[in-house]
JSON list of C-alpha atoms in Angstrom, two decimals:
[
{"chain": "A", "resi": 1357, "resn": "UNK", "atom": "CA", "xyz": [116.02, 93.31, 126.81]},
{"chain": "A", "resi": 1358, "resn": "UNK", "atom": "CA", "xyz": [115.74, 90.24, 124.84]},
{"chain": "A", "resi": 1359, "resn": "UNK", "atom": "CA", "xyz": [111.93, 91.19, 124.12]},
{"chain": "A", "resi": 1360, "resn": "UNK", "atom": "CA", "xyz": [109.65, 87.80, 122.97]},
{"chain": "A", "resi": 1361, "resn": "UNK", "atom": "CA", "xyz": [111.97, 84.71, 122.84]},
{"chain": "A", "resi": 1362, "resn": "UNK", "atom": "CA", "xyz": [110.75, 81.62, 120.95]},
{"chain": "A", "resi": 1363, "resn": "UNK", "atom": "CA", "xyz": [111.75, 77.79, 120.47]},
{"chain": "A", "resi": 1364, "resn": "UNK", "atom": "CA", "xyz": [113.07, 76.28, 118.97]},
{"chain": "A", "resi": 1365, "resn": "UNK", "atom": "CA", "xyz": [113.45, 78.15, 115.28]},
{"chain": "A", "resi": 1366, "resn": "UNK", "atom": "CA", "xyz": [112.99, 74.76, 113.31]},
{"chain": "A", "resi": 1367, "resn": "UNK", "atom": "CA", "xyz": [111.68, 71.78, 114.49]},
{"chain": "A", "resi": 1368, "resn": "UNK", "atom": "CA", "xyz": [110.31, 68.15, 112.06]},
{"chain": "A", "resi": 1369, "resn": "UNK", "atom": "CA", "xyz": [107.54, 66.22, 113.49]},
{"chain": "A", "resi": 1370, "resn": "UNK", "atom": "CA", "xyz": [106.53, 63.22, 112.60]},
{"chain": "A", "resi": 1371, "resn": "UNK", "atom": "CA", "xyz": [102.64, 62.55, 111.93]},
{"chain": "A", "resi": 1372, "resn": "UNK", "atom": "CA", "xyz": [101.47, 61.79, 115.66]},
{"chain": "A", "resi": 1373, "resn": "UNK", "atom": "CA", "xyz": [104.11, 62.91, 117.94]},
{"chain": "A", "resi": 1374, "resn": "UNK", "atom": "CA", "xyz": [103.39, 65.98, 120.30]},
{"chain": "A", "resi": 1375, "resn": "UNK", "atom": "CA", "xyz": [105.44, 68.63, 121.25]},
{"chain": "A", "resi": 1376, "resn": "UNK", "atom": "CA", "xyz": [105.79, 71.89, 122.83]},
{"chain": "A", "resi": 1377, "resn": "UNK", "atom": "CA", "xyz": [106.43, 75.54, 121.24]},
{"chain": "A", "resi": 1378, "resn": "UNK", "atom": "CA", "xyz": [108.08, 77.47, 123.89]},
{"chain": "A", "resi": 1379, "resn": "UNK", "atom": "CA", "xyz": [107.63, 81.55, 124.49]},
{"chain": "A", "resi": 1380, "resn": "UNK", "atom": "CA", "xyz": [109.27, 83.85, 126.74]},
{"chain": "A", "resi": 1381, "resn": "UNK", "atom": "CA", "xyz": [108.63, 87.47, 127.12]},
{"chain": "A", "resi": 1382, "resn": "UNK", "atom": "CA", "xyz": [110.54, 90.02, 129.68]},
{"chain": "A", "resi": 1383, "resn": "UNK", "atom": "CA", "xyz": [109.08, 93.14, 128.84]},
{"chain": "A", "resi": 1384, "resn": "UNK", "atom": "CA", "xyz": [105.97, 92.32, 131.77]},
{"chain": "A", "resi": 1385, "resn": "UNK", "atom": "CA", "xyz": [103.44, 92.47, 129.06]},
{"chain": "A", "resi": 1386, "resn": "UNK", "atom": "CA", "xyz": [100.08, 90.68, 130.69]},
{"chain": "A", "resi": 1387, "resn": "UNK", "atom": "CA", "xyz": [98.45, 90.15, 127.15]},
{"chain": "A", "resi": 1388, "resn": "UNK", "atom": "CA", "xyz": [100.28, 87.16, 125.19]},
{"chain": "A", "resi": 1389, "resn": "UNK", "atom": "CA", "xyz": [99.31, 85.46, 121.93]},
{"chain": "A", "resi": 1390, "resn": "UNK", "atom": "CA", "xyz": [100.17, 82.47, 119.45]},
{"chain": "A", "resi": 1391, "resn": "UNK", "atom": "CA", "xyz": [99.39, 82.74, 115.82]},
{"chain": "A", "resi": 1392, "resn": "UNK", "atom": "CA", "xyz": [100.30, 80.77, 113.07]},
{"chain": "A", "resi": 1393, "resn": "UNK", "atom": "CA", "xyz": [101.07, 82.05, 109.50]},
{"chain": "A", "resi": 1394, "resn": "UNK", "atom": "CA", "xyz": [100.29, 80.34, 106.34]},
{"chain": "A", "resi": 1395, "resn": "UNK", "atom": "CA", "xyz": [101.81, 81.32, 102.76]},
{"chain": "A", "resi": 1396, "resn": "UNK", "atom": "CA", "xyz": [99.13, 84.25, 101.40]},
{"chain": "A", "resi": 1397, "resn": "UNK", "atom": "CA", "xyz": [97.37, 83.39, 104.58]},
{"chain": "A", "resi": 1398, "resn": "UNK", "atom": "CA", "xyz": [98.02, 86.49, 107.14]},
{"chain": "A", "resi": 1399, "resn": "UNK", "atom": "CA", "xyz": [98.23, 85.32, 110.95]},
{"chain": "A", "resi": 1400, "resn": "UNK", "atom": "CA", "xyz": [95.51, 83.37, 112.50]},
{"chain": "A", "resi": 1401, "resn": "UNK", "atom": "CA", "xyz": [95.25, 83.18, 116.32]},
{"chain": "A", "resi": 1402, "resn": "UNK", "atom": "CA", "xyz": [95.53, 80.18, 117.89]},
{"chain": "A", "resi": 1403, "resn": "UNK", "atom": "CA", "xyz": [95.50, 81.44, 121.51]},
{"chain": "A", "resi": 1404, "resn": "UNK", "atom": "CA", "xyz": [95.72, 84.02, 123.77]},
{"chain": "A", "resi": 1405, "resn": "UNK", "atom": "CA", "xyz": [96.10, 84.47, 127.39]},
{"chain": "A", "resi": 1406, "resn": "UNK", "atom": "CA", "xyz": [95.15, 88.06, 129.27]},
{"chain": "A", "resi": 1407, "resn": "UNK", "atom": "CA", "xyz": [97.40, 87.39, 132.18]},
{"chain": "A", "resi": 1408, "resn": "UNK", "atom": "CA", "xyz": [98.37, 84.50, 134.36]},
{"chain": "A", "resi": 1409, "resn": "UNK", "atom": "CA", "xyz": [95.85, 81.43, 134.42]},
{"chain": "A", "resi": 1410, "resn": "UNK", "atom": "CA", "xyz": [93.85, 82.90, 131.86]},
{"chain": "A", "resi": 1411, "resn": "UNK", "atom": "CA", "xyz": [93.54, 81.34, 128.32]},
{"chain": "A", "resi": 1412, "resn": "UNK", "atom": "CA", "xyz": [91.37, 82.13, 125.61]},
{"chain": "A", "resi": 1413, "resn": "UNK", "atom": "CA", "xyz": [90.55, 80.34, 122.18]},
{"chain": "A", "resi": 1414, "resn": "UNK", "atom": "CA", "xyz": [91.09, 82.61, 118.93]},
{"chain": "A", "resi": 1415, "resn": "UNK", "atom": "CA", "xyz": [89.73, 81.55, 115.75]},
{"chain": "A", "resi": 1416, "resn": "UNK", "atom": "CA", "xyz": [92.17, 78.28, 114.93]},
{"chain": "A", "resi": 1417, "resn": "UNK", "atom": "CA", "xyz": [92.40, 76.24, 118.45]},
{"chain": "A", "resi": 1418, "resn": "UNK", "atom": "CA", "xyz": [91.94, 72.78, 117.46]},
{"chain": "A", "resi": 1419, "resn": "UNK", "atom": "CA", "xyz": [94.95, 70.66, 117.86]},
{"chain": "A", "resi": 1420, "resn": "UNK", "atom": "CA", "xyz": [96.80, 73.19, 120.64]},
{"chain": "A", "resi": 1421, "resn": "UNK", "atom": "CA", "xyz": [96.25, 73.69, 124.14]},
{"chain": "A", "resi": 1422, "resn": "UNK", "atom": "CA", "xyz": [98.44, 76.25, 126.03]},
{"chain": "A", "resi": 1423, "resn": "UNK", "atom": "CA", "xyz": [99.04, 77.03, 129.67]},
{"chain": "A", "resi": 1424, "resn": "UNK", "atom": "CA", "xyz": [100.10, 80.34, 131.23]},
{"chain": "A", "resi": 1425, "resn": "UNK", "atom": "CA", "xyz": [101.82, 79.68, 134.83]},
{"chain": "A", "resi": 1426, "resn": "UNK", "atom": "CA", "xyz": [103.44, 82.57, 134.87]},
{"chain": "A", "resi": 1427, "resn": "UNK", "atom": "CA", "xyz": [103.60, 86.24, 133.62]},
{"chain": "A", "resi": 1428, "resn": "UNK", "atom": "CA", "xyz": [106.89, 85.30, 131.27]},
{"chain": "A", "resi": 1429, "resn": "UNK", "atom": "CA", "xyz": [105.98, 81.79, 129.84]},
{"chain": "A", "resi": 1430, "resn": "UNK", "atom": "CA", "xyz": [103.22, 81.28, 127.15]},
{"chain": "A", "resi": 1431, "resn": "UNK", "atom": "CA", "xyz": [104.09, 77.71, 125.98]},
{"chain": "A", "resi": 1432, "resn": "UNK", "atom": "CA", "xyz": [101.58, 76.21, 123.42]},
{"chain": "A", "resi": 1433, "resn": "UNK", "atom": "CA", "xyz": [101.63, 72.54, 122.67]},
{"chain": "A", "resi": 1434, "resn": "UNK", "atom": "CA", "xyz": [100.51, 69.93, 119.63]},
{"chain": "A", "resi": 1435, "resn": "UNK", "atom": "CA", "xyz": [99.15, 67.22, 120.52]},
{"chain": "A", "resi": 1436, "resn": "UNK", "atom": "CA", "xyz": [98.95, 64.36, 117.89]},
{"chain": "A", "resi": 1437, "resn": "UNK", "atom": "CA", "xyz": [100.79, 66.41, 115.10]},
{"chain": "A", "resi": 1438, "resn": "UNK", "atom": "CA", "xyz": [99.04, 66.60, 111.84]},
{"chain": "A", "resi": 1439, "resn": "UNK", "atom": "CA", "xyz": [100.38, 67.53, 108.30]},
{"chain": "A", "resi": 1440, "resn": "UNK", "atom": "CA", "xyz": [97.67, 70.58, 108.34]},
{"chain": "A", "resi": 1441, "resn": "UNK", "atom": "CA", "xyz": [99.91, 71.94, 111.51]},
{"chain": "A", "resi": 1442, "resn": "UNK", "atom": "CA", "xyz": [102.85, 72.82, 109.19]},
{"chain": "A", "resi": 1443, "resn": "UNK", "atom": "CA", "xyz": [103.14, 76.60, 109.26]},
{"chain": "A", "resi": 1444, "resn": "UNK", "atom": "CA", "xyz": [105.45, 79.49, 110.96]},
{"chain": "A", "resi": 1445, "resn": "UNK", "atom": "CA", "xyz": [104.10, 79.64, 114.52]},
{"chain": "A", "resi": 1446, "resn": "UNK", "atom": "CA", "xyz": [104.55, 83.65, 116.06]},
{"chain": "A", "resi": 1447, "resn": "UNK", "atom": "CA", "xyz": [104.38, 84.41, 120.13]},
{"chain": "A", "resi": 1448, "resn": "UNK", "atom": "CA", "xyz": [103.31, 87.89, 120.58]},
{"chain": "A", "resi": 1449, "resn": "UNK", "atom": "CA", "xyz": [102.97, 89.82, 123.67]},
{"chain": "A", "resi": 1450, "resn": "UNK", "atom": "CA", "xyz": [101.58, 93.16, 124.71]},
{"chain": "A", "resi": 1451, "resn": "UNK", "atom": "CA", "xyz": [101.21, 95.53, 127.64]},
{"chain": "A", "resi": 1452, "resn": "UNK", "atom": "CA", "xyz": [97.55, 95.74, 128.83]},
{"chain": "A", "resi": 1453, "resn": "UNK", "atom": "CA", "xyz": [95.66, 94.34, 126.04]},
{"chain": "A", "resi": 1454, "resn": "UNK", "atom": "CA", "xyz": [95.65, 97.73, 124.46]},
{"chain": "A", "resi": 1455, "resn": "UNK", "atom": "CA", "xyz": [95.68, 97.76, 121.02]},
{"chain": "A", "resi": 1456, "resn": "UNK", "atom": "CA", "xyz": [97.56, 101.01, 120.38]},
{"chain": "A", "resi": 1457, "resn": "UNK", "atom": "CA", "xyz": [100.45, 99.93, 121.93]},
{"chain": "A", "resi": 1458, "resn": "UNK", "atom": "CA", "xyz": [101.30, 97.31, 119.39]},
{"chain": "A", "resi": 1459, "resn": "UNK", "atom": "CA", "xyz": [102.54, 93.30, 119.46]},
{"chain": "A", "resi": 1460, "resn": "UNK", "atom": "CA", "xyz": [105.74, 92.54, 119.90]},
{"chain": "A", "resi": 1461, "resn": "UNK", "atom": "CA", "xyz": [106.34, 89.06, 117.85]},
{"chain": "A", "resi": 1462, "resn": "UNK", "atom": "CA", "xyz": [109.15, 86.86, 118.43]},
{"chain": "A", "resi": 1463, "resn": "UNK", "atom": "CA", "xyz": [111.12, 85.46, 115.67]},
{"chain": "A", "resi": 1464, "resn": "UNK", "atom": "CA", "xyz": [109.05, 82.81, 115.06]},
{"chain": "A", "resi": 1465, "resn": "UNK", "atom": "CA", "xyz": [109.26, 78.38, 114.96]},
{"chain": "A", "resi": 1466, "resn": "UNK", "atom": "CA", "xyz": [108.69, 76.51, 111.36]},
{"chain": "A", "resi": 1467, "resn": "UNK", "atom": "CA", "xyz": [107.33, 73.51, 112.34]},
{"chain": "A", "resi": 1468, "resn": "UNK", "atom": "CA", "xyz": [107.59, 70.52, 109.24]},
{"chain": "A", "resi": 1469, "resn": "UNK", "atom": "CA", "xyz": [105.08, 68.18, 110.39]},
{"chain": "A", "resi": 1470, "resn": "UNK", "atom": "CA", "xyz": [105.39, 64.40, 107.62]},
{"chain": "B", "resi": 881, "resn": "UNK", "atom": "CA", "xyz": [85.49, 85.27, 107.84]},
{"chain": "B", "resi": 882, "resn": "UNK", "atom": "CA", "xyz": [87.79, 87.42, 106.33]},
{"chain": "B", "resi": 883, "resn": "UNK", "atom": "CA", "xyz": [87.37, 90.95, 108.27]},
{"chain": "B", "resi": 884, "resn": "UNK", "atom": "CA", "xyz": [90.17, 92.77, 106.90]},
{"chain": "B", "resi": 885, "resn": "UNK", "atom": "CA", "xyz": [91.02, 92.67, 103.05]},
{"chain": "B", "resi": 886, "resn": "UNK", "atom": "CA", "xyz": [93.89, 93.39, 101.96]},
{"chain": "B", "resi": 887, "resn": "UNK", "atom": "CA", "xyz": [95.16, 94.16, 98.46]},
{"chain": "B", "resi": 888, "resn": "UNK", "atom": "CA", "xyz": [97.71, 93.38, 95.73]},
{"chain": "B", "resi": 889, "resn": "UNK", "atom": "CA", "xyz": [98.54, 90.51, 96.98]},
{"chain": "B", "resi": 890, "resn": "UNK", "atom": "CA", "xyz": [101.98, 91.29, 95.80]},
{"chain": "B", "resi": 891, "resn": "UNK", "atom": "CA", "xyz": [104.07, 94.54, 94.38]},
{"chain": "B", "resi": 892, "resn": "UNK", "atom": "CA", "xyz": [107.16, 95.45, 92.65]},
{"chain": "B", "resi": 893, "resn": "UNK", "atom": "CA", "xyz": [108.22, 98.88, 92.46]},
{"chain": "B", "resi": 894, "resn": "UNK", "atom": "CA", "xyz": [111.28, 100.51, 91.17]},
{"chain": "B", "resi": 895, "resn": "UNK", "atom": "CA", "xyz": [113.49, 102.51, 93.60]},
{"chain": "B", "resi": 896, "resn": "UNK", "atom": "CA", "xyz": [112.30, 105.69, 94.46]},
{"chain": "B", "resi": 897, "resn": "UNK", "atom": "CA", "xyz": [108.56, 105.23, 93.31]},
{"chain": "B", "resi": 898, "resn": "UNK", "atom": "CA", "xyz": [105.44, 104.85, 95.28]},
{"chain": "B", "resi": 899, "resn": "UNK", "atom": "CA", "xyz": [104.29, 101.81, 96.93]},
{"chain": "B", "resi": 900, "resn": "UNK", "atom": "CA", "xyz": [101.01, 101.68, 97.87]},
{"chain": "B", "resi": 901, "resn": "UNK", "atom": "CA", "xyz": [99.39, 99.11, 99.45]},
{"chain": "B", "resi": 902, "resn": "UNK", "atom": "CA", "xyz": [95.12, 99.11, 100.77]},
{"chain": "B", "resi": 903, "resn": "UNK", "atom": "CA", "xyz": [92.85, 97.53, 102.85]},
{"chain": "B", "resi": 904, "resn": "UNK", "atom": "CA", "xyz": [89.62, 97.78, 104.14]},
{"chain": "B", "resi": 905, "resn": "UNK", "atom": "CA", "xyz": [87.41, 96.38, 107.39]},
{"chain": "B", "resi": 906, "resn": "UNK", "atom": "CA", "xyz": [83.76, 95.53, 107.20]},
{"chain": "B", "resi": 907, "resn": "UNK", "atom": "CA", "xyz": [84.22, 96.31, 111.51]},
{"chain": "B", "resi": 908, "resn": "UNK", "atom": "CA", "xyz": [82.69, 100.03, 112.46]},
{"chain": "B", "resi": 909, "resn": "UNK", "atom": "CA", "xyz": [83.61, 99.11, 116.14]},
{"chain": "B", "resi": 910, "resn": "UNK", "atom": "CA", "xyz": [87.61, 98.83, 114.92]},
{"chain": "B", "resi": 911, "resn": "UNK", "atom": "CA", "xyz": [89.46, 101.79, 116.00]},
{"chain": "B", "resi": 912, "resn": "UNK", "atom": "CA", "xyz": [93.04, 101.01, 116.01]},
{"chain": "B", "resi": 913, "resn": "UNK", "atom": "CA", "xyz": [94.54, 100.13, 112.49]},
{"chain": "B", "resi": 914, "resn": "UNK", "atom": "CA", "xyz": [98.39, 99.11, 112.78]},
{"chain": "B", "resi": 915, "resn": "UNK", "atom": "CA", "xyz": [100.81, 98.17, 109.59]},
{"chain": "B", "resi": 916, "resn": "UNK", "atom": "CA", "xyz": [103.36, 95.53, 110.54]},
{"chain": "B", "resi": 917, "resn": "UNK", "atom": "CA", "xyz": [106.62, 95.36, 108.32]},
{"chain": "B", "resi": 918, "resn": "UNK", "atom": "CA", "xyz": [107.92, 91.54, 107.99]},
{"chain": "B", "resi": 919, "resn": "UNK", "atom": "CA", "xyz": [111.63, 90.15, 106.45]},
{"chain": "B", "resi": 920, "resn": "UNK", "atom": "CA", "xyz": [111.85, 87.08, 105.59]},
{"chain": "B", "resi": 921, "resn": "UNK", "atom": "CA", "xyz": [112.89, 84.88, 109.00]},
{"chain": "B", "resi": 922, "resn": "UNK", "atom": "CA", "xyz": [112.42, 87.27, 110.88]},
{"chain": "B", "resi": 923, "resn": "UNK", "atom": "CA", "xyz": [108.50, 88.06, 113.25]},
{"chain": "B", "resi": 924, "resn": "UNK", "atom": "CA", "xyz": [106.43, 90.82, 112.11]},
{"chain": "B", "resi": 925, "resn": "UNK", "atom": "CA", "xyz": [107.22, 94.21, 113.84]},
{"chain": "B", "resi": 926, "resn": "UNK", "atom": "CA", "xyz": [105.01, 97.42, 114.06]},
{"chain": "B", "resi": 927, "resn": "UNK", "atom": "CA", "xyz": [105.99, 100.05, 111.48]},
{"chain": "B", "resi": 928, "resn": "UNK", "atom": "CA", "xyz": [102.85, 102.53, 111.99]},
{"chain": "B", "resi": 929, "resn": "UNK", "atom": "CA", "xyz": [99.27, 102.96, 113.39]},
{"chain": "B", "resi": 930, "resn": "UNK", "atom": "CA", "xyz": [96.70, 105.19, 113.03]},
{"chain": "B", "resi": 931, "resn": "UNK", "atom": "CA", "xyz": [93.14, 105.87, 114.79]},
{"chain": "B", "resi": 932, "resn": "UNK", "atom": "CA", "xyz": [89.98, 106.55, 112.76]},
{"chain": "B", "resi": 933, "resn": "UNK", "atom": "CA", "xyz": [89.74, 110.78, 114.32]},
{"chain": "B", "resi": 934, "resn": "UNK", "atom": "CA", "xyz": [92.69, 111.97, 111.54]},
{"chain": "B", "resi": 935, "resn": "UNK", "atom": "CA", "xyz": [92.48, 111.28, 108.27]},
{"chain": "B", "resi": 936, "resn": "UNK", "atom": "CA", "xyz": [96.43, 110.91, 107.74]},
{"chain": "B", "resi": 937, "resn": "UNK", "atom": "CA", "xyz": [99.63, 109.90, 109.84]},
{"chain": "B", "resi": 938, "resn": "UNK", "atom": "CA", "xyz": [103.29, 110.54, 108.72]},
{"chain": "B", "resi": 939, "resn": "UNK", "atom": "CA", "xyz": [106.06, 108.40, 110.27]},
{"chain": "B", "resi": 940, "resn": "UNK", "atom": "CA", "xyz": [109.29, 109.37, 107.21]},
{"chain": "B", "resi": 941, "resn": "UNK", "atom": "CA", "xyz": [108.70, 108.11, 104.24]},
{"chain": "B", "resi": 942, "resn": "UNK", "atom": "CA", "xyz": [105.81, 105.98, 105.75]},
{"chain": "B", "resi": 943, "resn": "UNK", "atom": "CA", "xyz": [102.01, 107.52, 105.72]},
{"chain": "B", "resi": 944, "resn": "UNK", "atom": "CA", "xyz": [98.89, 105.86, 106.59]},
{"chain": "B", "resi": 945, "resn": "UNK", "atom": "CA", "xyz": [95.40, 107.16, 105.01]},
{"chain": "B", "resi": 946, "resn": "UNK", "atom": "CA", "xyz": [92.35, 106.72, 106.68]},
{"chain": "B", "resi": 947, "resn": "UNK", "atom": "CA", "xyz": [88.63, 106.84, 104.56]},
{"chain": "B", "resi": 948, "resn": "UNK", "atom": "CA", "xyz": [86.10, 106.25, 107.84]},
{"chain": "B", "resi": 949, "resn": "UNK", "atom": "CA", "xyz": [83.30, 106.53, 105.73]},
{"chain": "B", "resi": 950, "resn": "UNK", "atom": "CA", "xyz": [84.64, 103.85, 103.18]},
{"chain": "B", "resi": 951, "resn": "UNK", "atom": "CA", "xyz": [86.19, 101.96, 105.49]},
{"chain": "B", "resi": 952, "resn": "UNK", "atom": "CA", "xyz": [89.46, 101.79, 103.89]},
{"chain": "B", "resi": 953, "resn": "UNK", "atom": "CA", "xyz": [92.72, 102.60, 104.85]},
{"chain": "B", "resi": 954, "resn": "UNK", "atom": "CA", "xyz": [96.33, 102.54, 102.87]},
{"chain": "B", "resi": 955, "resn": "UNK", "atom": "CA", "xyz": [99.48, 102.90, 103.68]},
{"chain": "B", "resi": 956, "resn": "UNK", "atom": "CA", "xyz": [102.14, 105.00, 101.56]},
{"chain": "B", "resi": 957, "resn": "UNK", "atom": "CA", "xyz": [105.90, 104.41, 101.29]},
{"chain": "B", "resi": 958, "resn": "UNK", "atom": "CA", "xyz": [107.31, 107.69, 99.24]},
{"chain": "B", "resi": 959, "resn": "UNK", "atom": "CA", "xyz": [110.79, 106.98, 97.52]},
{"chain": "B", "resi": 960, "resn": "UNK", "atom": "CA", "xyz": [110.66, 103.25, 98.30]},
{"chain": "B", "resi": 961, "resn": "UNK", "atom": "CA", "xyz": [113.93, 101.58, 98.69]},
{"chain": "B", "resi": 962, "resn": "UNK", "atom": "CA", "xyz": [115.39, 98.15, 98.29]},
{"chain": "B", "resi": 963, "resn": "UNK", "atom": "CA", "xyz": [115.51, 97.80, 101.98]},
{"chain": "B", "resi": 964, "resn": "UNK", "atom": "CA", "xyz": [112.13, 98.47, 101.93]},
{"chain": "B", "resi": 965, "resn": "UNK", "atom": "CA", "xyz": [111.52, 95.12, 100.53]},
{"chain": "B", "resi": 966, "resn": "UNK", "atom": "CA", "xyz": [108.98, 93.13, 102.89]},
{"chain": "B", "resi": 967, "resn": "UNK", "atom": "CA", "xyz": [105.69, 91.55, 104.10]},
{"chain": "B", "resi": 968, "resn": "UNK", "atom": "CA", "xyz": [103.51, 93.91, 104.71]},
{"chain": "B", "resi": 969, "resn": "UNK", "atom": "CA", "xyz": [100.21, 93.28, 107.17]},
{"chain": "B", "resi": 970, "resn": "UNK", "atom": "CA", "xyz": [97.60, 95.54, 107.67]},
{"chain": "B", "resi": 971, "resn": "UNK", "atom": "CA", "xyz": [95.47, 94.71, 111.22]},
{"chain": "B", "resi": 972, "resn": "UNK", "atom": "CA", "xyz": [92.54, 96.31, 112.97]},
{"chain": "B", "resi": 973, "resn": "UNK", "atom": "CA", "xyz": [91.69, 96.19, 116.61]},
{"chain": "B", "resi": 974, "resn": "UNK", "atom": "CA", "xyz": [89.27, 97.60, 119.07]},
{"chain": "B", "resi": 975, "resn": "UNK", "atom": "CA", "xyz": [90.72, 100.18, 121.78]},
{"chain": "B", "resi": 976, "resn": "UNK", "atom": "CA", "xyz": [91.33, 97.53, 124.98]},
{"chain": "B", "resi": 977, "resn": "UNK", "atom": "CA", "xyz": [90.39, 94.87, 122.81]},
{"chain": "B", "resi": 978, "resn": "UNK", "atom": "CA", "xyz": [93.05, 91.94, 123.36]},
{"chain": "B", "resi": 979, "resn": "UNK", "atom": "CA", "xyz": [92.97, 90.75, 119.35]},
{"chain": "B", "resi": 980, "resn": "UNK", "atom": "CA", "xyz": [93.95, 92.28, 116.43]},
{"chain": "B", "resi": 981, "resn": "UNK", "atom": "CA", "xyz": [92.67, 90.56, 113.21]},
{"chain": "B", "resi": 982, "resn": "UNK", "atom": "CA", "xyz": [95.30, 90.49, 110.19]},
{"chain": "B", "resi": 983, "resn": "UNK", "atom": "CA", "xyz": [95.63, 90.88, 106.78]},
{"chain": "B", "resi": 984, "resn": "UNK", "atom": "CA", "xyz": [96.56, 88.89, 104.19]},
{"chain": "B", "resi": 985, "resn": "UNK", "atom": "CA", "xyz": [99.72, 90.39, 103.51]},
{"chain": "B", "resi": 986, "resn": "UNK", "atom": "CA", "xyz": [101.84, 91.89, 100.81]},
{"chain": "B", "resi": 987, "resn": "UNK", "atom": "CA", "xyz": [104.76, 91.18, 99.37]},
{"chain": "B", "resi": 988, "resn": "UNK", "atom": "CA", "xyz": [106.66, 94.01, 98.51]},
{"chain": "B", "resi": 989, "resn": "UNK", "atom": "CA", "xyz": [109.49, 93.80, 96.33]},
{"chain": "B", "resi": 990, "resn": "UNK", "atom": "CA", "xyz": [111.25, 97.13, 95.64]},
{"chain": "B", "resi": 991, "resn": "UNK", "atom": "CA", "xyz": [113.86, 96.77, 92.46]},
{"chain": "B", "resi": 992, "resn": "UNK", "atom": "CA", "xyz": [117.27, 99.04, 92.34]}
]
């Protein structure tokens, strides 16, 4: 099992270009999340999806949309990259929704946006 | 609004000594509180969780203390090691809730 799969690992934007943060998961978890992590900052949500076609805002949406076609894919996507978007970005997945049976996190994508 | 505080904000302990790390929730409808262990590069993973009906949970050298009534809860690493040395996040959640709300994190550095 190759558990939560992200990319790419590293990845330079330039102010105003868009691109997309890929996610994979094959552990048929329903629940799937993006956060992003700031230095001292913890993990903010971005998104979060409760199973296919369903998409939720967490508490830092603006500049990302996401889409969830399928049970696997949780892609999220900058539009119009902005300096502020620099930060480690973390898919997480887990079965359910409930709590107690933990997130699994992929290894995360440093995005550089100058 | 921060709803989970977490403290130091960074540690250093010598090998084989306590590391203790706290946080609390301002949340009395929270009743899942995980610890997630983080190396550098690498995504956080779950190390150990604990509901608010026990007071304590063991895991090794790992232990998780629970104050309901303060609303604080710590976790314990007994005879740290070097390998031990990590981002630590402390999270809360609600049972079938589909968010967990983080931590701040702490660095732990354990020296040899």
């Amino acid at each position: 099992n190759a558990g939560v799969t992200q990319t790419p690992k590293f990845r330079i934007l330039k102010i105003g270009q868009s691109m997309t943060l890929q996610c994979t998961q094959d552990m048929n978890h329903n629940y799937m999340y993006w956060y992003r992590q700031d230095p001292g900052m913890g993990l903010k949500l971005i998104y979060y999806s409760v199973g296919a076609g369903i998409t939720d805002k967490g508490e830092v949406p603006n500049g990302y949309n996401v889409s969830r076609s399928t049970t696997e894919d949780f892609p999220l996507r900058l539009e119009l990259a902005a300096p502020s978007q620099t930060s480690v970005y973390f898919c997480a997945s887990s079965y359910r929704g409930r709590a107690d049976y933990g997130y699994t996190f992929g290894s995360g994508t440093r995005l550089t946006v100058v | 609004q921060q709803q989970v505080k977490q403290s130091p904000q960074s540690l250093i302990v010598q090998k084989g000594g306590i590391s203790i790390i706290n946080c609390a929730y301002e949340n009395t409808a929270f009743d899942y509180f995980p610890w997630y262990q983080q190396f550098p590069g690498k995504g956080p993973a779950l190390l150990i969780a604990i509901r608010p009906d026990v007071s304590e949970k063991k895991e090794g050298r790992f232990t998780i203390s629970f104050n309901k009534s303060a609303k604080q809860f710590s976790l314990h690493i007994m005879d740290s090691q070097p390998g031990d040395s990590a981002t630590y996040f402390c999270a809360a959640g609600q049972g079938g809730s589909e968010k967990l709300v983080f931590g701040k994190g702490t660095k732990l550095t354990v020296n040899p």
